[in-house]
Tab-separated table of C-alpha atoms and ligand atoms in Angstrom:
chain	number	residue	atom	x	y	z
A	285	MET	CA	19.790	-44.242	-1.659
A	286	THR	CA	16.569	-45.570	-2.851
A	287	LEU	CA	12.357	-44.570	-2.239
A	288	ARG	CA	12.153	-47.738	-0.217
A	289	GLU	CA	14.468	-46.287	2.653
A	290	LEU	CA	12.104	-43.751	3.430
A	291	PRO	CA	10.168	-43.581	6.542
A	292	ALA	CA	6.600	-44.200	6.479
A	293	VAL	CA	4.104	-41.273	7.575
A	294	SER	CA	2.878	-43.983	10.429
A	295	ARG	CA	6.077	-44.107	11.965
A	296	LEU	CA	7.037	-40.870	11.803
A	297	LEU	CA	4.128	-40.065	13.553
A	298	ALA	CA	4.380	-42.465	16.606
A	299	HIS	CA	7.754	-40.666	17.378
A	300	PRO	CA	7.909	-38.484	20.515
A	301	ARG	CA	9.496	-35.404	18.870
A	302	THR	CA	6.043	-35.768	16.640
A	303	GLU	CA	3.720	-36.132	19.350
A	304	ARG	CA	5.600	-32.870	21.159
A	305	LEU	CA	4.261	-31.068	17.618
A	306	LEU	CA	0.617	-32.801	18.320
A	307	VAL	CA	-0.113	-30.806	21.617
A	308	ARG	CA	0.067	-27.459	19.815
A	309	PHE	CA	-0.560	-28.016	16.158
A	310	ASN	CA	-3.901	-30.116	14.744
A	311	ARG	CA	-3.360	-33.942	13.589
A	312	GLU	CA	-4.410	-33.070	10.040
A	313	TYR	CA	-1.979	-30.150	9.714
A	314	VAL	CA	0.940	-32.169	10.621
A	315	VAL	CA	0.319	-35.599	8.696
A	316	GLN	CA	0.015	-33.177	5.609
A	317	GLY	CA	3.647	-31.804	6.804
A	318	CYS	CA	5.062	-35.180	6.761
A	319	ARG	CA	3.333	-36.557	3.486
A	320	ASP	CA	4.791	-33.263	1.815
A	321	ILE	CA	8.410	-33.479	2.968
A	322	LEU	CA	8.356	-36.849	1.698
A	323	ASP	CA	6.618	-36.199	-1.254
A	324	GLU	CA	9.501	-33.533	-2.018
A	325	LEU	CA	12.034	-36.404	-1.173
A	326	ARG	CA	10.511	-38.785	-3.321
A	327	ARG	CA	10.601	-36.136	-6.274
A	328	ALA	CA	14.633	-35.337	-5.884
A	329	ILE	CA	15.616	-38.762	-5.719
A	330	SER	CA	13.531	-39.910	-8.705
A	331	GLN	CA	14.731	-36.776	-10.400
A	332	GLY	CA	18.473	-37.827	-9.935
A	333	HIS	CA	19.137	-35.097	-7.255
A	334	ALA	CA	22.149	-35.844	-5.409
A	335	ILE	CA	20.686	-36.077	-2.197
A	336	ASP	CA	22.868	-36.249	1.041
A	337	ALA	CA	21.866	-40.018	2.918
A	338	ALA	CA	21.207	-38.261	6.564
A	339	ALA	CA	18.855	-36.171	4.608
A	340	LEU	CA	16.411	-39.333	4.326
A	341	GLU	CA	16.776	-40.317	7.973
A	342	GLU	CA	13.806	-40.083	10.370
A	343	ASP	CA	15.860	-37.630	12.810
A	344	ALA	CA	16.427	-35.048	9.435
A	345	ILE	CA	13.049	-35.161	8.365
A	346	LEU	CA	11.859	-34.778	11.688
A	347	THR	CA	13.837	-31.547	12.256
A	348	ARG	CA	12.419	-30.555	8.551
A	349	LEU	CA	9.072	-30.949	9.953
A	350	GLU	CA	9.610	-28.885	13.043
A	351	ALA	CA	11.151	-25.823	11.235
A	352	ARG	CA	7.982	-26.120	8.569
A	353	LEU	CA	5.638	-26.323	11.376
A	354	HIS	CA	6.897	-23.763	13.472
A	355	GLY	CA	8.408	-21.442	10.275
A	356	ALA	CA	7.087	-17.968	9.555
A	357	ASP	CA	8.120	-18.715	6.094
A	358	ALA	CA	4.820	-20.216	5.554
A	359	ALA	CA	2.816	-17.224	6.206
A	360	GLY	CA	1.750	-15.683	3.181
A	361	LEU	CA	1.547	-12.085	4.340
A	362	ARG	CA	4.970	-11.107	5.929
A	363	ARG	CA	7.335	-8.525	7.228
A	364	VAL	CA	9.370	-7.171	4.144
A	365	VAL	CA	12.234	-4.428	4.412
A	366	ASN	CA	11.522	-1.330	1.935
A	367	ALA	CA	14.640	-0.640	0.537
A	368	THR	CA	13.091	0.737	-2.482
A	369	GLY	CA	12.812	4.616	-1.625
A	370	THR	CA	9.333	4.697	-2.611
A	371	VAL	CA	7.502	6.111	0.343
A	372	LEU	CA	3.829	4.794	-0.481
A	373	HIS	CA	4.633	1.634	-2.221
A	374	THR	CA	1.161	0.538	-3.291
A	375	ASN	CA	2.625	-3.129	-3.452
A	376	LEU	CA	4.277	-2.987	0.213
A	377	GLY	CA	0.872	-1.958	1.817
A	378	ARG	CA	1.293	1.663	0.954
A	379	ALA	CA	1.476	3.815	4.736
A	380	LEU	CA	2.914	2.825	7.640
A	381	LEU	CA	0.813	3.981	10.497
A	382	PRO	CA	1.526	6.533	13.124
A	383	GLN	CA	2.313	4.616	16.667
A	384	ALA	CA	-1.368	6.143	17.867
A	385	ALA	CA	-3.218	4.649	15.055
A	386	VAL	CA	-1.256	1.127	15.915
A	387	ASP	CA	-2.202	1.581	19.416
A	388	ALA	CA	-6.015	2.278	18.673
A	389	VAL	CA	-6.080	-0.756	16.450
A	390	VAL	CA	-4.700	-3.068	19.478
A	391	GLN	CA	-7.968	-1.665	21.736
A	392	ALA	CA	-10.178	-1.799	18.846
A	393	ALA	CA	-9.218	-5.301	18.017
A	394	THR	CA	-8.864	-6.737	21.359
A	395	GLN	CA	-11.588	-4.609	23.546
A	396	PRO	CA	-15.318	-3.535	23.148
A	397	VAL	CA	-15.773	-0.052	22.100
A	398	ASN	CA	-18.199	2.384	21.104
A	399	LEU	CA	-18.364	1.577	17.388
A	400	GLU	CA	-21.361	2.238	17.249
A	401	TYR	CA	-23.162	3.140	20.485
A	402	ASP	CA	-23.945	7.066	21.614
A	403	LEU	CA	-22.807	6.906	25.596
A	404	ALA	CA	-24.551	9.992	26.286
A	405	GLN	CA	-28.027	8.512	24.902
A	406	GLY	CA	-27.190	5.086	25.806
A	407	GLU	CA	-28.852	4.267	22.232
A	408	ARG	CA	-27.160	2.995	18.474
A	409	GLY	CA	-24.720	6.090	17.150
A	410	ARG	CA	-23.277	6.232	14.114
A	411	ARG	CA	-19.393	4.594	13.507
A	412	GLU	CA	-18.038	7.335	11.047
A	413	GLN	CA	-19.007	10.222	13.523
A	414	ALA	CA	-15.982	11.055	15.082
A	415	ILE	CA	-13.944	10.801	11.509
A	416	GLU	CA	-16.791	12.644	10.217
A	417	ASP	CA	-16.611	15.575	12.843
A	418	LEU	CA	-12.343	15.675	12.257
A	419	LEU	CA	-12.584	15.541	8.658
A	420	MET	CA	-15.155	18.890	8.660
A	421	ALA	CA	-12.340	20.418	10.855
A	422	LEU	CA	-9.547	19.711	9.345
A	423	THR	CA	-10.875	20.552	5.345
A	424	GLY	CA	-13.612	23.205	6.225
A	425	ALA	CA	-16.347	21.215	4.416
A	426	GLU	CA	-19.590	21.341	5.578
A	427	ALA	CA	-19.785	17.534	6.147
A	428	ALA	CA	-17.791	14.177	5.438
A	429	THR	CA	-18.026	10.550	5.122
A	430	VAL	CA	-15.425	7.505	4.696
A	431	VAL	CA	-16.008	4.410	3.063
A	432	ASN	CA	-12.996	1.273	2.384
A	433	ASN	CA	-10.926	3.040	-0.227
A	434	ASN	CA	-11.000	6.133	-2.870
A	435	ALA	CA	-12.154	3.448	-5.369
A	436	ALA	CA	-15.121	3.065	-3.389
A	437	ALA	CA	-15.504	6.773	-2.774
A	438	VAL	CA	-15.502	7.154	-6.339
A	439	LEU	CA	-18.099	4.537	-7.093
A	440	LEU	CA	-20.384	5.924	-4.209
A	441	VAL	CA	-20.497	9.444	-5.390
A	442	LEU	CA	-21.244	8.708	-9.021
A	443	ASN	CA	-23.577	6.004	-8.098
A	444	THR	CA	-25.775	8.528	-5.715
A	445	LEU	CA	-25.671	11.434	-7.796
A	446	ALA	CA	-25.582	10.438	-11.616
A	447	SER	CA	-26.746	6.689	-11.919
A	448	GLY	CA	-28.673	6.579	-15.225
A	449	ARG	CA	-27.086	10.260	-16.484
A	450	GLU	CA	-24.199	11.554	-17.669
A	451	VAL	CA	-21.217	12.495	-16.434
A	452	ILE	CA	-18.648	14.735	-17.933
A	453	VAL	CA	-15.268	14.244	-17.996
A	454	SER	CA	-11.885	15.777	-19.947
A	455	ARG	CA	-10.134	13.284	-21.803
A	456	GLY	CA	-6.769	14.074	-20.584
A	457	GLU	CA	-8.081	12.870	-17.399
A	458	LEU	CA	-9.526	9.166	-17.843
A	459	ILE	CA	-6.844	7.811	-15.799
A	460	GLU	CA	-5.777	4.216	-14.798
A	461	ILE	CA	-4.406	3.780	-10.989
A	462	GLY	CA	-2.683	0.802	-10.802
A	463	GLY	CA	-3.972	-1.395	-13.330
A	464	ALA	CA	-7.280	-1.849	-11.479
A	465	PHE	CA	-8.818	1.354	-11.294
A	466	ARG	CA	-9.691	2.995	-14.359
A	467	ILE	CA	-12.389	5.766	-14.296
A	468	PRO	CA	-14.377	4.256	-17.781
A	469	GLU	CA	-14.582	1.757	-15.542
A	470	ILE	CA	-15.622	2.301	-12.470
A	471	MET	CA	-17.555	4.972	-14.134
A	472	ALA	CA	-19.567	1.950	-16.062
A	473	ARG	CA	-20.347	-0.014	-12.816
A	474	SER	CA	-21.709	3.104	-10.916
A	475	GLY	CA	-24.209	3.067	-13.748
A	476	ALA	CA	-23.353	6.656	-14.746
A	477	ILE	CA	-22.700	7.295	-18.655
A	478	LEU	CA	-19.272	8.555	-19.190
A	479	LYS	CA	-19.347	11.829	-21.407
A	480	GLU	CA	-15.905	12.612	-22.675
A	481	VAL	CA	-15.205	16.354	-23.694
A	482	GLY	CA	-11.868	17.987	-25.241
A	483	THR	CA	-8.638	15.969	-25.813
A	484	THR	CA	-5.906	14.138	-24.059
A	485	ASN	CA	-3.730	17.494	-24.203
A	486	ARG	CA	-6.150	20.147	-24.241
A	487	THR	CA	-9.436	20.608	-22.608
A	488	HIS	CA	-11.382	24.283	-22.683
A	489	PRO	CA	-14.446	25.587	-20.577
A	490	GLY	CA	-16.405	25.561	-24.294
A	491	ASP	CA	-16.066	22.027	-24.253
A	492	TYR	CA	-17.700	21.285	-21.172
A	493	GLU	CA	-20.455	23.921	-21.915
A	494	ASN	CA	-21.093	22.175	-25.455
A	495	ALA	CA	-21.497	19.085	-23.687
A	496	ILE	CA	-24.205	20.301	-21.373
A	497	THR	CA	-27.344	18.918	-21.305
A	498	GLU	CA	-30.744	17.889	-19.163
A	499	ARG	CA	-29.185	14.584	-19.221
A	500	THR	CA	-25.907	15.504	-17.505
A	501	ALA	CA	-26.013	14.554	-14.075
A	502	LEU	CA	-22.093	15.799	-13.043
A	503	LEU	CA	-19.005	17.206	-13.908
A	504	LEU	CA	-16.083	15.522	-12.299
A	505	LYS	CA	-12.353	16.789	-12.266
A	506	VAL	CA	-10.011	14.036	-11.650
A	507	HIS	CA	-6.090	14.685	-10.594
A	508	THR	CA	-4.322	13.147	-13.167
A	509	SER	CA	-2.143	11.362	-9.711
A	510	ASN	CA	0.658	9.446	-11.570
A	511	TYR	CA	1.540	11.122	-14.352
A	512	ARG	CA	1.777	14.544	-15.839
A	513	ILE	CA	1.618	16.095	-19.683
A	514	VAL	CA	3.806	18.749	-20.196
A	515	GLY	CA	4.155	21.055	-23.172
A	516	PHE	CA	0.748	22.303	-25.381
A	517	VAL	CA	-1.618	21.586	-22.619
A	518	ALA	CA	-4.346	23.598	-21.423
A	519	GLU	CA	-6.935	22.024	-18.722
A	520	VAL	CA	-10.410	23.991	-17.237
A	521	GLY	CA	-9.704	24.659	-13.502
A	522	LEU	CA	-11.870	24.039	-10.539
A	523	PRO	CA	-12.608	27.525	-9.756
A	524	ASP	CA	-13.997	27.799	-13.478
A	525	LEU	CA	-16.013	24.431	-12.925
A	526	VAL	CA	-17.406	25.376	-10.383
A	527	ALA	CA	-18.889	28.236	-11.946
A	528	MET	CA	-20.089	26.610	-14.590
A	529	GLY	CA	-21.930	24.128	-12.506
A	530	ARG	CA	-23.641	26.691	-10.629
A	531	LYS	CA	-24.952	28.498	-13.729
A	532	HIS	CA	-26.684	24.917	-14.653
A	533	GLY	CA	-27.333	23.871	-11.484
A	534	ILE	CA	-25.023	20.691	-11.799
A	535	PRO	CA	-22.958	19.137	-9.316
A	536	VAL	CA	-19.060	19.708	-9.019
A	537	VAL	CA	-17.057	16.156	-7.845
A	538	GLU	CA	-12.917	16.442	-7.764
A	539	ASP	CA	-11.278	13.126	-7.069
A	540	LEU	CA	-8.142	14.151	-5.362
A	541	GLY	CA	-6.523	10.823	-5.380
A	542	SER	CA	-4.113	11.512	-2.731
A	543	GLY	CA	-4.910	14.623	-1.642
A	544	ALA	CA	-2.607	16.194	1.287
A	545	LEU	CA	-4.166	17.686	4.752
A	546	VAL	CA	-0.888	19.639	5.119
A	547	ASP	CA	1.035	21.571	2.404
A	548	LEU	CA	3.734	19.603	1.447
A	549	SER	CA	6.203	22.799	-0.108
A	550	ARG	CA	6.339	23.740	3.875
A	551	TYR	CA	8.587	20.790	4.179
A	552	GLY	CA	10.650	22.418	1.065
A	553	LEU	CA	8.852	19.673	-1.598
A	554	PRO	CA	6.190	20.622	-4.610
A	555	LYS	CA	2.896	21.004	-3.488
A	556	GLU	CA	0.229	18.314	-3.971
A	557	PRO	CA	-3.294	20.014	-3.973
A	558	VAL	CA	-4.459	20.501	0.019
A	559	VAL	CA	-8.003	18.987	0.841
A	560	ALA	CA	-9.018	22.354	2.578
A	561	GLU	CA	-8.112	24.451	-0.494
A	562	ARG	CA	-9.724	22.501	-3.058
A	563	VAL	CA	-13.106	22.553	-0.524
A	564	ALA	CA	-12.446	26.349	-0.692
A	565	LEU	CA	-12.931	26.436	-4.232
A	566	GLY	CA	-16.276	25.530	-3.758
A	567	PRO	CA	-17.372	21.976	-5.831
A	568	ASP	CA	-19.944	19.665	-3.802
A	569	LEU	CA	-17.179	16.680	-3.120
A	570	VAL	CA	-14.183	16.161	-2.939
A	571	THR	CA	-12.568	12.466	-2.464
A	572	PHE	CA	-9.203	11.317	-1.600
A	573	SER	CA	-7.414	8.641	0.426
A	574	GLY	CA	-6.576	7.514	3.480
A	575	ASP	CA	-3.579	5.712	3.185
A	576	LYS	CA	-1.491	7.725	0.505
A	577	VAL	CA	0.137	11.183	1.195
A	578	LEU	CA	-2.524	11.200	4.411
A	579	GLY	CA	-0.522	8.647	6.259
A	580	GLY	CA	-3.283	6.718	7.650
A	581	PRO	CA	-5.098	3.279	6.753
A	582	GLN	CA	-6.516	2.185	3.433
A	583	ALA	CA	-9.823	4.509	3.504
A	584	GLY	CA	-11.942	6.524	1.007
A	585	LEU	CA	-12.755	10.184	2.162
A	586	ILE	CA	-15.350	11.936	1.059
A	587	VAL	CA	-15.984	15.924	2.055
A	588	GLY	CA	-18.290	18.554	0.753
A	589	LYS	CA	-21.702	19.993	1.000
A	590	ALA	CA	-23.811	18.725	3.442
A	591	ASP	CA	-27.344	17.974	0.961
A	592	ARG	CA	-24.661	15.986	-1.342
A	593	LEU	CA	-23.866	13.881	1.342
A	594	ARG	CA	-26.888	12.859	3.301
A	595	ILE	CA	-28.323	11.217	0.078
A	596	ILE	CA	-24.646	9.607	-0.110
A	597	ALA	CA	-24.834	8.348	3.695
A	598	ALA	CA	-28.713	7.016	2.896
A	599	ASN	CA	-27.389	5.009	-0.349
A	600	PRO	CA	-27.209	1.392	0.807
A	601	LEU	CA	-23.998	0.994	-1.579
A	602	HIS	CA	-22.583	3.099	1.367
A	603	ARG	CA	-23.271	-0.023	3.820
A	604	ALA	CA	-22.076	-1.922	1.328
A	605	VAL	CA	-18.345	0.195	1.103
A	606	ARG	CA	-18.281	0.887	5.108
A	607	CYS	CA	-14.628	0.753	7.250
A	608	ASP	CA	-14.644	-2.084	9.524
A	609	LYS	CA	-13.652	-1.088	13.275
A	610	LEU	CA	-9.906	-1.321	13.023
A	611	THR	CA	-9.702	1.547	10.027
A	612	ILE	CA	-12.262	3.445	12.002
A	613	ALA	CA	-9.890	2.966	14.707
A	614	ALA	CA	-6.807	3.958	13.102
A	615	LEU	CA	-7.858	6.745	11.186
A	616	GLU	CA	-9.332	8.803	13.831
A	617	ALA	CA	-6.012	8.818	15.907
A	618	THR	CA	-4.493	9.593	12.762
A	619	LEU	CA	-6.623	12.562	11.964
A	620	ARG	CA	-6.326	13.274	15.590
A	621	LEU	CA	-2.807	13.839	15.453
A	622	TYR	CA	-2.961	15.883	12.346
A	623	ARG	CA	-5.085	17.955	14.646
A	624	GLU	CA	-3.520	18.139	17.589
A	625	SER	CA	0.281	17.219	17.227
A	626	ALA	CA	2.675	19.789	17.798
A	627	SER	CA	5.056	17.913	15.322
A	628	ILE	CA	2.928	16.032	12.716
A	629	ALA	CA	6.394	15.477	10.765
A	630	GLN	CA	7.320	13.759	13.864
A	631	ASP	CA	4.698	11.657	14.501
A	632	ILE	CA	3.188	10.934	11.260
A	633	PRO	CA	5.923	8.383	9.277
A	634	VAL	CA	5.410	9.235	5.500
A	635	LEU	CA	5.643	12.719	6.500
A	636	ASN	CA	8.529	11.622	8.760
A	637	ALA	CA	9.858	9.904	5.974
A	638	ILE	CA	9.284	12.449	3.175
A	639	THR	CA	11.303	15.236	5.468
A	640	ARG	CA	14.232	13.161	6.626
A	641	PRO	CA	17.338	15.114	6.787
A	642	LEU	CA	19.813	13.993	4.050
A	643	ALA	CA	22.865	13.250	6.383
A	644	GLU	CA	20.793	10.768	8.654
A	645	ILE	CA	20.139	9.079	5.474
A	646	GLU	CA	23.680	9.020	4.784
A	647	ASP	CA	24.439	8.113	8.142
A	648	THR	CA	22.563	4.613	7.862
A	649	ALA	CA	23.989	3.842	4.578
A	650	GLN	CA	27.416	4.237	5.828
A	651	ARG	CA	26.878	2.283	9.410
A	652	ALA	CA	25.306	-0.606	6.895
A	653	LEU	CA	28.455	-0.907	4.990
A	654	PRO	CA	31.038	-3.052	6.814
A	655	ALA	CA	28.320	-5.591	8.201
A	656	LEU	CA	26.933	-5.764	4.396
A	657	ARG	CA	30.388	-6.128	3.084
A	658	SER	CA	31.099	-8.846	5.088
A	659	ALA	CA	27.603	-10.571	4.657
A	660	LEU	CA	28.072	-10.360	0.606
A	661	GLY	CA	31.719	-11.716	0.708
A	662	PRO	CA	34.026	-11.347	-2.206
A	663	GLY	CA	33.255	-10.375	-5.845
A	664	PHE	CA	30.760	-7.777	-4.311
A	665	ARG	CA	31.349	-4.093	-4.946
A	666	VAL	CA	29.239	-1.788	-2.612
A	667	SER	CA	29.416	1.542	-1.757
A	668	VAL	CA	27.035	4.766	-0.638
A	669	GLN	CA	25.733	6.960	-3.777
A	670	ASP	CA	23.460	9.916	-4.621
A	671	SER	CA	20.122	8.874	-5.842
A	672	THR	CA	16.336	9.978	-5.828
A	673	SER	CA	13.120	8.638	-3.767
A	674	GLN	CA	9.994	8.881	-4.642
A	675	MET	CA	6.530	9.583	-2.940
A	676	GLY	CA	4.413	7.099	-4.528
A	677	SER	CA	0.643	6.048	-5.150
A	678	GLY	CA	0.542	8.661	-7.605
A	679	ALA	CA	1.420	11.527	-5.226
A	680	LEU	CA	4.358	13.938	-6.854
A	681	PRO	CA	5.116	11.534	-9.677
A	682	THR	CA	7.488	13.555	-11.358
A	683	GLU	CA	9.505	14.580	-8.563
A	684	GLU	CA	12.463	13.283	-7.465
A	685	ILE	CA	13.593	13.596	-3.916
A	686	PRO	CA	17.512	13.497	-3.072
A	687	THR	CA	18.419	10.260	-1.204
A	688	LYS	CA	21.481	8.189	-0.390
A	689	VAL	CA	21.641	5.091	-1.579
A	690	ILE	CA	23.830	1.625	-0.780
A	691	ALA	CA	24.955	0.651	-4.466
A	692	ILE	CA	25.765	-2.976	-5.342
A	693	GLU	CA	27.645	-4.856	-8.250
A	694	HIS	CA	29.340	-8.003	-8.337
A	695	ASP	CA	31.838	-8.958	-10.865
A	696	PHE	CA	29.654	-11.509	-13.016
A	697	LEU	CA	26.071	-11.510	-11.219
A	698	GLY	CA	23.620	-8.901	-12.693
A	699	ALA	CA	21.794	-6.440	-10.832
A	700	HIS	CA	18.630	-8.623	-10.877
A	701	ARG	CA	19.839	-11.435	-9.792
A	702	ILE	CA	21.050	-9.636	-7.245
A	703	ALA	CA	17.761	-8.389	-6.257
A	704	ALA	CA	16.632	-11.814	-6.750
A	705	ARG	CA	18.996	-13.195	-3.708
A	706	PHE	CA	18.033	-10.262	-1.434
A	707	ARG	CA	14.393	-11.100	-1.885
A	708	GLN	CA	15.056	-14.225	-0.859
A	709	ALA	CA	16.766	-13.069	2.768
A	710	ARG	CA	14.302	-13.154	6.045
A	711	PRO	CA	13.334	-10.865	6.195
A	712	PRO	CA	13.133	-10.262	2.357
A	713	ILE	CA	14.782	-6.733	1.240
A	714	ILE	CA	13.339	-5.233	-1.657
A	715	GLY	CA	15.232	-2.594	-3.390
A	716	ARG	CA	15.715	-1.419	-6.728
A	717	VAL	CA	17.473	-1.812	-9.782
A	718	LYS	CA	19.157	1.366	-12.130
A	719	ASP	CA	21.246	0.231	-15.043
A	720	ASP	CA	23.833	-2.234	-14.009
A	721	TRP	CA	23.392	-1.639	-10.111
A	722	PHE	CA	21.436	-2.863	-7.340
A	723	LEU	CA	19.865	0.065	-5.165
A	724	LEU	CA	19.185	-0.014	-1.590
A	725	ASP	CA	17.795	3.350	-0.926
A	726	ALA	CA	18.264	4.484	3.319
A	727	ARG	CA	15.373	6.563	3.069
A	728	LEU	CA	12.915	4.318	4.356
A	729	ILE	CA	15.358	2.305	6.793
A	730	ALA	CA	15.468	3.183	10.771
A	731	ASP	CA	17.948	0.299	11.677
A	732	PRO	CA	21.007	0.216	9.410
A	733	LEU	CA	21.269	-3.548	9.934
A	734	ASP	CA	17.741	-4.118	8.272
A	735	LEU	CA	20.226	-3.409	5.015
A	736	VAL	CA	22.185	-6.479	5.813
A	737	PRO	CA	20.574	-9.582	4.385
A	738	ASN	CA	20.100	-12.864	6.572
A	739	TRP	CA	20.135	-15.853	4.615
A	740	ALA	CA	19.589	-18.263	7.224
A	741	ASP	CA	19.013	-22.142	6.974
A	742	GLU	CA	16.192	-24.324	5.000
A	743	LEU	CA	16.966	-22.662	1.677
A	744	GLU	CA	17.820	-25.507	-1.148
A	745	GLY	CA	18.446	-25.941	-4.423
A	746	PRO	CA	19.843	-23.606	-7.083
A	747	GLU	CA	18.343	-20.473	-6.059
A	748	ALA	CA	20.298	-20.820	-2.458
A	749	PRO	CA	22.079	-17.390	-2.190
A	750	ARG	CA	25.457	-18.710	-1.413
A	751	SER	CA	28.617	-18.010	-3.745
B	231	PLP	C1	-5.195	6.320	-6.024
B	231	PLP	C2	-6.307	6.767	-6.253
B	231	PLP	C3	-7.517	6.609	-6.259
B	231	PLP	C4	-7.910	4.702	-5.966
B	231	PLP	O1	-7.732	5.168	-4.213
B	231	PLP	P1	-7.566	3.946	-3.288
B	231	PLP	O2	-7.569	4.777	-2.281
B	231	PLP	O3	-6.380	3.034	-3.769
B	231	PLP	O4	-9.134	3.419	-3.742
B	231	PLP	C5	-8.759	7.197	-6.918
B	231	PLP	N1	-8.349	8.388	-7.885
B	231	PLP	C6	-7.034	8.727	-8.160
B	231	PLP	C7	-7.400	10.502	-8.554
B	231	PLP	C8	-6.463	8.227	-7.230
B	231	PLP	O5	-5.071	8.652	-7.535
């Protein structure tokens, strides 16, 4: 087969099948699709790959063109199956929204809403108002506000209260979250000057006291979300910091990271700090995320003293990191559930996932087995086993929640190869590798068939997932 036998782009474009495509897609996009497919075929031929003659015929090329233009495969952001068992997987989008939040997003996206419009007065209102009211009710704080994410909340707080002055933080709390959020770097960008005290494992009240000078703007406490130091450790608790701040007239701020609105120990889980309990200890401000344990959209929440929040709201940076209307809609709906719902563990998917009964998880895994076995074919060993899920996103970092997984092993394919094949399925299935096993955690799976890979069509080349 030779290059000369490939049809020209102009001939493909003149074909009635292409004309039908041009009703729906713009011409440039269709032309580019033709060129790409012809280029791929030329490359394959010139590299000496064995190519079926039929694949070079006009009809085959047009079929490929149609599949490509219509195919969802081109989408960068697409649905995946989260079989990792990590409830708040940052790489997979963290919290899934409650249905009420989804409905609110759809409404705000498709209809005009009173985002910044006061219906009683018929004049301009504040977009954050409803959320602030709910946060005050749910946390007992005097005042509240919301921004884009918790990183922005910390940046805004530091910039407003401490720019050009010193912020005292324990060395044991100079954390990095997910590679891109590091307390020292956020601090530098805010204009505040980091003053580290104590050591990695032990910090005492005297360390803070000795560091306080007239340059001190703030005492900052950071919840070490994603790790725990155990052994010979000492930290200064929030009550002591609050007392010290009062004595010296210096504000105290806590970055809680996850920050739960309800006590997880009521579901038999270990306790994550509860925002209302932290607020009651009297710090000036507490910050936390909207899409971690709270289970809402990406957002950064700031609650605390009214005088501090007034100056924060007046900082132009607040405008630069404000939330869009879709976030506002989703967050308000989620917070409303916390305030109003009779069964938040049912209504909020994150809480639902961590409280799911083990028997139900096992049932999902068992029901997936027959179809999974036949989809995989010979050479694979598949069984249901005990394992542990994780909360993720820095919540309950050392805590393992009992779960059931489908463990998959193959005669000669390694676990990482199996994982790669599952990622090629439609939709891609993301599991985890432990020792020599590829594991599919059933905790976050509603429909057992989601665990059965679909390796339909169009996959080519050496990664084709058929054995
Ligand atoms: C996760 C986390 C952040 C960052 O929050 P985002 O909402 O992801 O921006 C900041 N501080 C702590 C302690 C965290 O755990």
